[in-house]
Coordinates of C-alpha atoms in Angstrom, one line a residue:
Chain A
X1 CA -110.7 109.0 18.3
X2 CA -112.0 112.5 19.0
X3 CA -114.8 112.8 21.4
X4 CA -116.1 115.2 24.0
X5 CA -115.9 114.7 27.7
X6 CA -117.7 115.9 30.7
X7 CA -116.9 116.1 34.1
X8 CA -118.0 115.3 36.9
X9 CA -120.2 112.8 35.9
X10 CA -122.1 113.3 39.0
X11 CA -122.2 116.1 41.5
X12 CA -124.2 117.1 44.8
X13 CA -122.8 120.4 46.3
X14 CA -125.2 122.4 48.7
X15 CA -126.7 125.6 48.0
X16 CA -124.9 129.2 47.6
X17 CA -121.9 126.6 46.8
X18 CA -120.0 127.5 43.0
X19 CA -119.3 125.0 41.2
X20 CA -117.6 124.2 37.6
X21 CA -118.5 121.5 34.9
X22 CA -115.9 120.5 32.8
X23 CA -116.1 120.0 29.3
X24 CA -113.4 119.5 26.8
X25 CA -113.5 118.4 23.1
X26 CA -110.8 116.9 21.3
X27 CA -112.7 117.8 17.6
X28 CA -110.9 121.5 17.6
X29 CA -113.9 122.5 16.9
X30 CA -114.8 126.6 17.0
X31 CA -118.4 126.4 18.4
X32 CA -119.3 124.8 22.0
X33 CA -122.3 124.9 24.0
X34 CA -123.9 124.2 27.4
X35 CA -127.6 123.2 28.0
X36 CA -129.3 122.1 30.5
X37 CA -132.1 119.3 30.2
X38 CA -135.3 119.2 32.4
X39 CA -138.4 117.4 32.3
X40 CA -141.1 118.9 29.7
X41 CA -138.8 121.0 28.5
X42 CA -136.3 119.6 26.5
X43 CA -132.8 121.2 26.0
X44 CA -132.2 124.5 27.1
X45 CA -129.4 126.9 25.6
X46 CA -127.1 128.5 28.7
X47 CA -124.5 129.8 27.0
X48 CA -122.1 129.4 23.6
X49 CA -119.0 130.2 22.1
X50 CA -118.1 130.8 18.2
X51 CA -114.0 130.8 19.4
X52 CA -111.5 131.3 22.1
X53 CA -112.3 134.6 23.9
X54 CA -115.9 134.3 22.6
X55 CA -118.8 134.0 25.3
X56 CA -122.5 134.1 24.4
X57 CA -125.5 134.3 26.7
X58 CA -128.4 131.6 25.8
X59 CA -131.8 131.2 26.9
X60 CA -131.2 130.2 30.5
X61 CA -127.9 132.0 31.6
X62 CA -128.8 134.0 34.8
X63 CA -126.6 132.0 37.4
X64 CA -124.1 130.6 35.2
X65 CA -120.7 132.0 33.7
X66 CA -118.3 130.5 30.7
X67 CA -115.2 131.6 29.5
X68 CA -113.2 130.5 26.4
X69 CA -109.4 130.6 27.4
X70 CA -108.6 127.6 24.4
X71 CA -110.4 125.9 21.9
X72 CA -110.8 122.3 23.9
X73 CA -112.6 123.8 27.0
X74 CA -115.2 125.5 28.0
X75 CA -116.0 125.5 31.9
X76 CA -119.2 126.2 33.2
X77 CA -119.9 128.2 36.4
X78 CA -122.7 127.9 38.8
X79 CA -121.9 131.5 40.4
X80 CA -123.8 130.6 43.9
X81 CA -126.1 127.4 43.5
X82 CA -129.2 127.1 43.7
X83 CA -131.9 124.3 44.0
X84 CA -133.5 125.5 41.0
X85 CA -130.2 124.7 39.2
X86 CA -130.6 120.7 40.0
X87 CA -130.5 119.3 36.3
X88 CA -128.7 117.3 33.8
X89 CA -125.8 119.4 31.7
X90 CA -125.0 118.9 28.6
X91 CA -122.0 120.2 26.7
X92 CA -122.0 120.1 22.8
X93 CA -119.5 121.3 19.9
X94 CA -119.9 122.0 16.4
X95 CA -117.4 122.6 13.5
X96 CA -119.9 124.4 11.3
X97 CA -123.5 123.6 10.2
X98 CA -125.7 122.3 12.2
X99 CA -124.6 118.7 13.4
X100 CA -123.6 119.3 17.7
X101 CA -121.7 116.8 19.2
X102 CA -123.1 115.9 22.9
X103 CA -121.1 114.8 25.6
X104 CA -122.3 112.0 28.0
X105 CA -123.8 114.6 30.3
X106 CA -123.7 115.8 34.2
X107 CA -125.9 115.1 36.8
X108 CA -126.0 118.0 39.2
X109 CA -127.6 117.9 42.6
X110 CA -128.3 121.1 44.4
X111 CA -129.2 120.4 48.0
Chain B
X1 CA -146.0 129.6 24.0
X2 CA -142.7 127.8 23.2
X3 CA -141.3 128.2 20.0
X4 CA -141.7 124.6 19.2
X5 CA -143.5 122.6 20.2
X6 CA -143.5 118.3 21.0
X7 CA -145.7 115.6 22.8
X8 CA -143.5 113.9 25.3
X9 CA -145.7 110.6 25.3
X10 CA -145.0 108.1 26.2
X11 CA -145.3 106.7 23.5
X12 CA -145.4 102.9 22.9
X13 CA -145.7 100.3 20.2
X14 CA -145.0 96.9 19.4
X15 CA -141.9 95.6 17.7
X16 CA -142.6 96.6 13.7
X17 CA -144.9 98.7 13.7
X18 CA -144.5 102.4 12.1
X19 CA -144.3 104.7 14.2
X20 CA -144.7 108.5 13.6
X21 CA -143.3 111.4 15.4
X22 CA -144.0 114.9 15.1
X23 CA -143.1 118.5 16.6
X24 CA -144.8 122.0 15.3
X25 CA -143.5 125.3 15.6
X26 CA -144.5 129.4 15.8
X27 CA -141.2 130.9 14.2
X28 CA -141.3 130.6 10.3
X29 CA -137.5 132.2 9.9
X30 CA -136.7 128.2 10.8
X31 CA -134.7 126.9 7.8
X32 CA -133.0 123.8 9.0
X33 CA -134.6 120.7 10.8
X34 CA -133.4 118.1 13.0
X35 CA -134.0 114.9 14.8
X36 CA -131.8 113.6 17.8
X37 CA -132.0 110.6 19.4
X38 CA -131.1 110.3 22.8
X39 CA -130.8 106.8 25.2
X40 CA -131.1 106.6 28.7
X41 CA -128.5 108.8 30.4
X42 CA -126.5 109.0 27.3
X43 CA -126.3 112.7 25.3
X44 CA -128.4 113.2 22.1
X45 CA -126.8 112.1 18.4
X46 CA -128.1 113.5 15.3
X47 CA -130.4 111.4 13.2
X48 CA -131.6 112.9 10.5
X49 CA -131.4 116.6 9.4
X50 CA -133.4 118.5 6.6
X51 CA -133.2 122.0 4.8
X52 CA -136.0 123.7 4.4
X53 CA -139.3 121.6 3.3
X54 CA -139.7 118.3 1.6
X55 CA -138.5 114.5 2.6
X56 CA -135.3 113.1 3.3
X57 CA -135.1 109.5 3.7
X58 CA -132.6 106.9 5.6
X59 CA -132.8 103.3 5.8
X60 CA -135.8 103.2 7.8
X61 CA -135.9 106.5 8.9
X62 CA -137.8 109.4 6.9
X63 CA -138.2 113.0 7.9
X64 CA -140.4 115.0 6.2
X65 CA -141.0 119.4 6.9
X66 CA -144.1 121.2 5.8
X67 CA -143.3 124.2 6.2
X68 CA -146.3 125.9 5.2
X69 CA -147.8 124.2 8.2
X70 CA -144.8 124.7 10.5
X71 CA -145.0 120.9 11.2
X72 CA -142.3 118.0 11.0
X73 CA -142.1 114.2 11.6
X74 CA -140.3 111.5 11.6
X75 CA -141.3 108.2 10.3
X76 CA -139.2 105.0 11.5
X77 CA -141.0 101.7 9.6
X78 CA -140.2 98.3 11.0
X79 CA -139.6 99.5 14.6
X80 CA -137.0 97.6 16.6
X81 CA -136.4 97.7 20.6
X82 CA -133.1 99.0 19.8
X83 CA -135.2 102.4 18.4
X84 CA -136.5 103.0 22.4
X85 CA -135.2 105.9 22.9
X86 CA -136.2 109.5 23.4
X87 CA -136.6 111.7 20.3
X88 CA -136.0 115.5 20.1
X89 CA -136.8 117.6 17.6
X90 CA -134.5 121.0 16.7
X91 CA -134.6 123.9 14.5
X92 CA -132.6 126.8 13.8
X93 CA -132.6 130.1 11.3
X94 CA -130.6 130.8 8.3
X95 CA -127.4 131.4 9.2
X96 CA -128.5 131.0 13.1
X97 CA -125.0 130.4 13.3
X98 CA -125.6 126.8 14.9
X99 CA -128.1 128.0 17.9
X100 CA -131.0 125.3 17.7
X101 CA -134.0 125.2 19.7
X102 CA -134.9 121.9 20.9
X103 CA -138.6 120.7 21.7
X104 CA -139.3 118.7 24.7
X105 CA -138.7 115.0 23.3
X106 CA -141.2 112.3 22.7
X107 CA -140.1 109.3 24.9
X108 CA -140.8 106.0 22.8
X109 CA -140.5 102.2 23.8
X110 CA -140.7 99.6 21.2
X111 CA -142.0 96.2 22.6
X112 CA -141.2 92.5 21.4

């Protein structure tokens, strides 16, 4: 069955560390995203892609980095992490219209 | 002021009761309307999604957008413990290509 995965599952890195979150989709589909997902304030768009070679900056993105190199994947990069950046990430994909597939999620720790 | 707008809750009820949640919003460009529903430490699936204003109903689940209001809910009759869960609404512009905003979620428990 197609899915989308994330990894890690769970990560604690200290700060001014970089790190990359995984996510790859088996759907082929053209459109991924990242968010992050914080108390009170629901799901928050870092950054997306319409295709390979395609990056787009969301609401949140100062701090983190993407880049489209296929259609499965699209890493996310915590540049030099920071405790403000503790938070659950989600990726998501979409073919077209408006249905996003979520993965399970990553748990990141800044310390 | 976010762009939309929803009561986190808690909110809880017992086991068939109808329960009704809502979310407003600021930006009237918003065309399409979503609910997810998302478990503990799981990621959010689609429930329902609507164009535009009126009702769309299934099985127990019934979202409605008044868009002259900037104002949508979701209705789930019969309540189970199964429906605990937290609820998110999303919108996004015509041809937004995909980008939806999200509101907070309502966290709801349904009690035996």
């Amino acid at each position: 069955d197609a899915e989308i995965t994330q990894s890690p599952r769970h990560k604690i890195t200290e700060t001014g560390r970089q790190v990359t979150l995984a996510c790859h989709q088996t759907w082929n589909h053209n459109n991924m995203f990242w968010y992050r997902q914080d108390l009170g304030h629901g799901l928050r768009l870092i950054h997306y892609s319409y295709g390979v070679h395609d990056t787009n900056k969301g609401e949140v993105s100062d701090g983190y980095s993407v880049s489209r190199s296929n259609t499965e994947d699209l890493p996310l990069t915590l540049e030099s992490a920071a405790s403000s950046q503790t938070s659950v990430y989600f990726c998501a994909s979409s073919r077209s219209g408006y249905e996003q597939y979520f993965g399970p999620g990553t748990r990141l720790t800044v310390t | 002021q976010k762009e939309v707008e929803q009561d986190p809750g808690p909110l809880s009820v017992p086991e068939g009761a109808i329960v009704s949640l809502n979310c407003t919003y600021s930006n009237s460009a918003f065309q399409y309307f979503m609910w997810y529903r998302q478990y503990s430490r799981k990621g959010p699936e689609l429930l329902m999604y609507t164009y535009s204003s009126g009702n769309k109903e299934d099985g127990r689940f019934t979202a409605q957008v008044d868009k002259s209001s900037k104002y949508i809910s979701l209705f789930i009759r019969d309540s189970q413990p199964s429906d605990s869960a937290t609820y998110l609404c999303a919108m996004s512009v015509s041809g937004g290509y995909n980008k939806l905003i999200f509101g907070a979620g309502t966290r709801l428990a349904v009690h035996p």
